[in-house]
Amino acid sequence: MAGVWWFGLVSVGMLAAVLKTQRGRAFFRLMHRKVFAYFLSRMVKKYNERMSSFKEKLFEDMKTQKSAVARNLRVLEIGVGAGANFKFYPPGTHIIAVDPNQEFDKYLKKNAEDFGDIVLQQFVIAPGENMAAVPDESVDAVVCTLVMCNVSDQVKVISEVKRVLKPRGKLYYLEHVRAPPNTWLYSLQNWLDHVWYYLTDGCTLRSEVWKHLDAAGFSQVNYQLFEAPVASLSSGFAIVKFHLMGTATK
């Protein structure tokens, strides 16, 4: 066991040394996007198995929202990845998929075919901070799941969300967040965050997105903090077990 720990520490040290150079960071990110898309498309299936009941609860209100507008919902999903949330959307939902990683394209199209009762209307290759291709007040709902930890500016993303949402439109979110202060996990997240950023395509372990949601000027913000049952996927997932789930109404 001691040998495994030493190997892990040496590996982390070597990776950190490579990432100190600009050329090393550029090469790592180029290769990592392809690998990340491949593994994430498979990993999210197991994640959904553990989190299915939470997602069903989160998206339950979409059915009410669909009834209120008396037509098929138009949903924009930021950081759509491989389309893991498609199975939770009401039948007939029209989706604008947004993701900066074009390598997800083939996985996204396959999931859209597997869930034929939804319509993949458009795939916009862009970051959540700049969704200029999406008109103002054009969607009924925006979805972000495990996305806010990856963006460079959470405030800008939330501003864009408010821009594209129709009046009374809703943001649905499910995010892993920073552990409570004065806990061992809080300290571990601080220590690992720099390397974690490169291993996970820009993810931070220290997201406090609730602060920005509260300050964004939504008419109503609801959320709950909970410990997600993700540690059983792998011992490494325990580091992101604290999740925030809720909605924000424009």
PDB file of N, CA, C and O in Angstrom, residues 142-184:
ATOM      1  N   VAL A 142     -32.967  26.428 -18.853  1.00  0.00           N
ATOM      2  CA  VAL A 142     -31.537  26.183 -19.034  1.00  0.00           C
ATOM      3  C   VAL A 142     -31.131  25.118 -18.022  1.00  0.00           C
ATOM      4  O   VAL A 142     -31.586  25.135 -16.872  1.00  0.00           O
ATOM      5  N   VAL A 143     -30.299  24.203 -18.451  1.00  0.00           N
ATOM      6  CA  VAL A 143     -29.844  23.120 -17.579  1.00  0.00           C
ATOM      7  C   VAL A 143     -28.326  23.161 -17.446  1.00  0.00           C
ATOM      8  O   VAL A 143     -27.609  23.301 -18.450  1.00  0.00           O
ATOM      9  N   CYS A 144     -27.841  23.050 -16.218  1.00  0.00           N
ATOM     10  CA  CYS A 144     -26.405  22.934 -15.928  1.00  0.00           C
ATOM     11  C   CYS A 144     -26.225  21.814 -14.916  1.00  0.00           C
ATOM     12  O   CYS A 144     -26.698  21.930 -13.784  1.00  0.00           O
ATOM     13  N   THR A 145     -25.578  20.737 -15.306  1.00  0.00           N
ATOM     14  CA  THR A 145     -25.253  19.690 -14.339  1.00  0.00           C
ATOM     15  C   THR A 145     -23.767  19.379 -14.454  1.00  0.00           C
ATOM     16  O   THR A 145     -23.281  19.036 -15.527  1.00  0.00           O
ATOM     17  N   LEU A 146     -23.066  19.518 -13.349  1.00  0.00           N
ATOM     18  CA  LEU A 146     -21.610  19.320 -13.290  1.00  0.00           C
ATOM     19  C   LEU A 146     -20.904  20.169 -14.329  1.00  0.00           C
ATOM     20  O   LEU A 146     -20.029  19.716 -15.064  1.00  0.00           O
ATOM     21  N   VAL A 147     -21.298  21.428 -14.390  1.00  0.00           N
ATOM     22  CA  VAL A 147     -20.753  22.364 -15.375  1.00  0.00           C
ATOM     23  C   VAL A 147     -20.079  23.567 -14.719  1.00  0.00           C
ATOM     24  O   VAL A 147     -18.987  23.978 -15.110  1.00  0.00           O
ATOM     25  N   MET A 148     -20.715  24.149 -13.714  1.00  0.00           N
ATOM     26  CA  MET A 148     -20.209  25.379 -13.110  1.00  0.00           C
ATOM     27  C   MET A 148     -18.816  25.212 -12.503  1.00  0.00           C
ATOM     28  O   MET A 148     -18.072  26.180 -12.369  1.00  0.00           O
ATOM     29  N   CYS A 149     -18.450  23.987 -12.174  1.00  0.00           N
ATOM     30  CA  CYS A 149     -17.105  23.736 -11.649  1.00  0.00           C
ATOM     31  C   CYS A 149     -16.047  23.860 -12.742  1.00  0.00           C
ATOM     32  O   CYS A 149     -14.864  23.990 -12.459  1.00  0.00           O
ATOM     33  N   ASN A 150     -16.482  23.805 -14.017  1.00  0.00           N
ATOM     34  CA  ASN A 150     -15.553  23.809 -15.143  1.00  0.00           C
ATOM     35  C   ASN A 150     -15.405  25.156 -15.838  1.00  0.00           C
ATOM     36  O   ASN A 150     -14.508  25.320 -16.653  1.00  0.00           O
ATOM     37  N   VAL A 151     -16.292  26.082 -15.576  1.00  0.00           N
ATOM     38  CA  VAL A 151     -16.259  27.339 -16.320  1.00  0.00           C
ATOM     39  C   VAL A 151     -15.228  28.289 -15.728  1.00  0.00           C
ATOM     40  O   VAL A 151     -14.853  28.185 -14.560  1.00  0.00           O
ATOM     41  N   SER A 152     -14.776  29.241 -16.551  1.00  0.00           N
ATOM     42  CA  SER A 152     -13.756  30.186 -16.090  1.00  0.00           C
ATOM     43  C   SER A 152     -14.359  31.349 -15.317  1.00  0.00           C
ATOM     44  O   SER A 152     -13.677  31.980 -14.516  1.00  0.00           O
ATOM     45  N   ASP A 153     -15.643  31.650 -15.558  1.00  0.00           N
ATOM     46  CA  ASP A 153     -16.284  32.790 -14.902  1.00  0.00           C
ATOM     47  C   ASP A 153     -17.760  32.455 -14.644  1.00  0.00           C
ATOM     48  O   ASP A 153     -18.601  32.567 -15.534  1.00  0.00           O
ATOM     49  N   GLN A 154     -18.079  32.038 -13.441  1.00  0.00           N
ATOM     50  CA  GLN A 154     -19.443  31.642 -13.105  1.00  0.00           C
ATOM     51  C   GLN A 154     -20.426  32.811 -13.212  1.00  0.00           C
ATOM     52  O   GLN A 154     -21.577  32.621 -13.618  1.00  0.00           O
ATOM     53  N   VAL A 155     -19.983  34.001 -12.881  1.00  0.00           N
ATOM     54  CA  VAL A 155     -20.856  35.171 -12.952  1.00  0.00           C
ATOM     55  C   VAL A 155     -21.297  35.427 -14.392  1.00  0.00           C
ATOM     56  O   VAL A 155     -22.465  35.715 -14.669  1.00  0.00           O
ATOM     57  N   LYS A 156     -20.363  35.309 -15.347  1.00  0.00           N
ATOM     58  CA  LYS A 156     -20.702  35.518 -16.755  1.00  0.00           C
ATOM     59  C   LYS A 156     -21.659  34.451 -17.263  1.00  0.00           C
ATOM     60  O   LYS A 156     -22.573  34.734 -18.044  1.00  0.00           O
ATOM     61  N   VAL A 157     -21.452  33.216 -16.842  1.00  0.00           N
ATOM     62  CA  VAL A 157     -22.346  32.136 -17.264  1.00  0.00           C
ATOM     63  C   VAL A 157     -23.763  32.406 -16.777  1.00  0.00           C
ATOM     64  O   VAL A 157     -24.737  32.290 -17.540  1.00  0.00           O
ATOM     65  N   ILE A 158     -23.902  32.792 -15.528  1.00  0.00           N
ATOM     66  CA  ILE A 158     -25.227  33.064 -14.968  1.00  0.00           C
ATOM     67  C   ILE A 158     -25.867  34.254 -15.668  1.00  0.00           C
ATOM     68  O   ILE A 158     -27.076  34.272 -15.914  1.00  0.00           O
ATOM     69  N   SER A 159     -25.054  35.254 -16.027  1.00  0.00           N
ATOM     70  CA  SER A 159     -25.572  36.397 -16.775  1.00  0.00           C
ATOM     71  C   SER A 159     -26.108  35.967 -18.136  1.00  0.00           C
ATOM     72  O   SER A 159     -27.169  36.427 -18.587  1.00  0.00           O
ATOM     73  N   GLU A 160     -25.391  35.062 -18.804  1.00  0.00           N
ATOM     74  CA  GLU A 160     -25.838  34.538 -20.081  1.00  0.00           C
ATOM     75  C   GLU A 160     -27.115  33.703 -19.928  1.00  0.00           C
ATOM     76  O   GLU A 160     -28.006  33.740 -20.772  1.00  0.00           O
ATOM     77  N   VAL A 161     -27.193  32.968 -18.847  1.00  0.00           N
ATOM     78  CA  VAL A 161     -28.401  32.186 -18.569  1.00  0.00           C
ATOM     79  C   VAL A 161     -29.616  33.098 -18.465  1.00  0.00           C
ATOM     80  O   VAL A 161     -30.668  32.845 -19.078  1.00  0.00           O
ATOM     81  N   LYS A 162     -29.474  34.178 -17.723  1.00  0.00           N
ATOM     82  CA  LYS A 162     -30.590  35.119 -17.577  1.00  0.00           C
ATOM     83  C   LYS A 162     -30.944  35.777 -18.907  1.00  0.00           C
ATOM     84  O   LYS A 162     -32.117  36.038 -19.182  1.00  0.00           O
ATOM     85  N   ARG A 163     -29.944  36.015 -19.725  1.00  0.00           N
ATOM     86  CA  ARG A 163     -30.198  36.659 -21.019  1.00  0.00           C
ATOM     87  C   ARG A 163     -31.034  35.776 -21.932  1.00  0.00           C
ATOM     88  O   ARG A 163     -31.970  36.248 -22.588  1.00  0.00           O
ATOM     89  N   VAL A 164     -30.712  34.496 -22.016  1.00  0.00           N
ATOM     90  CA  VAL A 164     -31.396  33.614 -22.972  1.00  0.00           C
ATOM     91  C   VAL A 164     -32.731  33.089 -22.452  1.00  0.00           C
ATOM     92  O   VAL A 164     -33.577  32.643 -23.238  1.00  0.00           O
ATOM     93  N   LEU A 165     -32.949  33.150 -21.138  1.00  0.00           N
ATOM     94  CA  LEU A 165     -34.206  32.664 -20.572  1.00  0.00           C
ATOM     95  C   LEU A 165     -35.358  33.613 -20.877  1.00  0.00           C
ATOM     96  O   LEU A 165     -35.224  34.836 -20.813  1.00  0.00           O
ATOM     97  N   LYS A 166     -36.501  33.027 -21.184  1.00  0.00           N
ATOM     98  CA  LYS A 166     -37.715  33.819 -21.315  1.00  0.00           C
ATOM     99  C   LYS A 166     -38.165  34.267 -19.920  1.00  0.00           C
ATOM    100  O   LYS A 166     -37.750  33.691 -18.908  1.00  0.00           O
ATOM    101  N   PRO A 167     -39.002  35.305 -19.821  1.00  0.00           N
ATOM    102  CA  PRO A 167     -39.544  35.701 -18.520  1.00  0.00           C
ATOM    103  C   PRO A 167     -40.209  34.513 -17.827  1.00  0.00           C
ATOM    104  O   PRO A 167     -40.947  33.754 -18.463  1.00  0.00           O
ATOM    105  N   ARG A 168     -39.895  34.326 -16.550  1.00  0.00           N
ATOM    106  CA  ARG A 168     -40.359  33.214 -15.728  1.00  0.00           C
ATOM    107  C   ARG A 168     -39.723  31.880 -16.122  1.00  0.00           C
ATOM    108  O   ARG A 168     -40.132  30.818 -15.643  1.00  0.00           O
ATOM    109  N   GLY A 169     -38.735  31.936 -17.017  1.00  0.00           N
ATOM    110  CA  GLY A 169     -38.003  30.724 -17.363  1.00  0.00           C
ATOM    111  C   GLY A 169     -37.154  30.263 -16.187  1.00  0.00           C
ATOM    112  O   GLY A 169     -36.893  31.015 -15.248  1.00  0.00           O
ATOM    113  N   LYS A 170     -36.707  29.005 -16.230  1.00  0.00           N
ATOM    114  CA  LYS A 170     -36.004  28.430 -15.084  1.00  0.00           C
ATOM    115  C   LYS A 170     -34.640  27.856 -15.446  1.00  0.00           C
ATOM    116  O   LYS A 170     -34.454  27.279 -16.517  1.00  0.00           O
ATOM    117  N   LEU A 171     -33.721  28.032 -14.516  1.00  0.00           N
ATOM    118  CA  LEU A 171     -32.424  27.369 -14.552  1.00  0.00           C
ATOM    119  C   LEU A 171     -32.499  26.159 -13.625  1.00  0.00           C
ATOM    120  O   LEU A 171     -32.875  26.288 -12.460  1.00  0.00           O
ATOM    121  N   TYR A 172     -32.155  24.987 -14.145  1.00  0.00           N
ATOM    122  CA  TYR A 172     -32.081  23.755 -13.347  1.00  0.00           C
ATOM    123  C   TYR A 172     -30.609  23.390 -13.201  1.00  0.00           C
ATOM    124  O   TYR A 172     -29.892  23.292 -14.206  1.00  0.00           O
ATOM    125  N   TYR A 173     -30.146  23.168 -11.977  1.00  0.00           N
ATOM    126  CA  TYR A 173     -28.716  22.898 -11.794  1.00  0.00           C
ATOM    127  C   TYR A 173     -28.472  21.812 -10.750  1.00  0.00           C
ATOM    128  O   TYR A 173     -29.227  21.636  -9.790  1.00  0.00           O
ATOM    129  N   LEU A 174     -27.410  21.078 -10.985  1.00  0.00           N
ATOM    130  CA  LEU A 174     -26.926  20.044 -10.074  1.00  0.00           C
ATOM    131  C   LEU A 174     -25.406  20.064 -10.181  1.00  0.00           C
ATOM    132  O   LEU A 174     -24.847  19.708 -11.223  1.00  0.00           O
ATOM    133  N   GLU A 175     -24.735  20.501  -9.128  1.00  0.00           N
ATOM    134  CA  GLU A 175     -23.289  20.744  -9.189  1.00  0.00           C
ATOM    135  C   GLU A 175     -22.577  20.174  -7.956  1.00  0.00           C
ATOM    136  O   GLU A 175     -23.138  20.182  -6.859  1.00  0.00           O
ATOM    137  N   HIS A 176     -21.362  19.689  -8.165  1.00  0.00           N
ATOM    138  CA  HIS A 176     -20.548  19.382  -6.985  1.00  0.00           C
ATOM    139  C   HIS A 176     -19.898  20.689  -6.529  1.00  0.00           C
ATOM    140  O   HIS A 176     -19.542  21.543  -7.357  1.00  0.00           O
ATOM    141  N   VAL A 177     -19.778  20.862  -5.233  1.00  0.00           N
ATOM    142  CA  VAL A 177     -19.313  22.126  -4.671  1.00  0.00           C
ATOM    143  C   VAL A 177     -18.278  21.883  -3.575  1.00  0.00           C
ATOM    144  O   VAL A 177     -18.013  20.748  -3.185  1.00  0.00           O
ATOM    145  N   ARG A 178     -17.763  22.985  -3.093  1.00  0.00           N
ATOM    146  CA  ARG A 178     -16.735  22.940  -2.048  1.00  0.00           C
ATOM    147  C   ARG A 178     -17.298  22.323  -0.762  1.00  0.00           C
ATOM    148  O   ARG A 178     -18.455  22.552  -0.396  1.00  0.00           O
ATOM    149  N   ALA A 179     -16.471  21.546  -0.094  1.00  0.00           N
ATOM    150  CA  ALA A 179     -16.865  20.954   1.181  1.00  0.00           C
ATOM    151  C   ALA A 179     -16.992  22.037   2.250  1.00  0.00           C
ATOM    152  O   ALA A 179     -16.412  23.123   2.117  1.00  0.00           O
ATOM    153  N   PRO A 180     -17.743  21.776   3.316  1.00  0.00           N
ATOM    154  CA  PRO A 180     -17.859  22.757   4.400  1.00  0.00           C
ATOM    155  C   PRO A 180     -16.497  23.078   5.014  1.00  0.00           C
ATOM    156  O   PRO A 180     -15.624  22.207   5.085  1.00  0.00           O
ATOM    157  N   PRO A 181     -16.275  24.329   5.425  1.00  0.00           N
ATOM    158  CA  PRO A 181     -14.996  24.712   6.038  1.00  0.00           C
ATOM    159  C   PRO A 181     -14.697  23.892   7.302  1.00  0.00           C
ATOM    160  O   PRO A 181     -15.577  23.306   7.897  1.00  0.00           O
ATOM    161  N   ASN A 182     -13.428  23.847   7.644  1.00  0.00           N
ATOM    162  CA  ASN A 182     -12.970  23.158   8.850  1.00  0.00           C
ATOM    163  C   ASN A 182     -13.222  21.663   8.811  1.00  0.00           C
ATOM    164  O   ASN A 182     -13.446  21.024   9.848  1.00  0.00           O
ATOM    165  N   THR A 183     -13.210  21.071   7.601  1.00  0.00           N
ATOM    166  CA  THR A 183     -13.307  19.623   7.457  1.00  0.00           C
ATOM    167  C   THR A 183     -12.061  19.132   6.729  1.00  0.00           C
ATOM    168  O   THR A 183     -11.389  19.895   6.029  1.00  0.00           O
ATOM    169  N   TRP A 184     -11.742  17.837   6.882  1.00  0.00           N
ATOM    170  CA  TRP A 184     -10.565  17.285   6.210  1.00  0.00           C
ATOM    171  C   TRP A 184     -10.722  17.362   4.699  1.00  0.00           C
ATOM    172  O   TRP A 184      -9.735  17.577   3.980  1.00  0.00           O
TER     173      TRP A 184
END
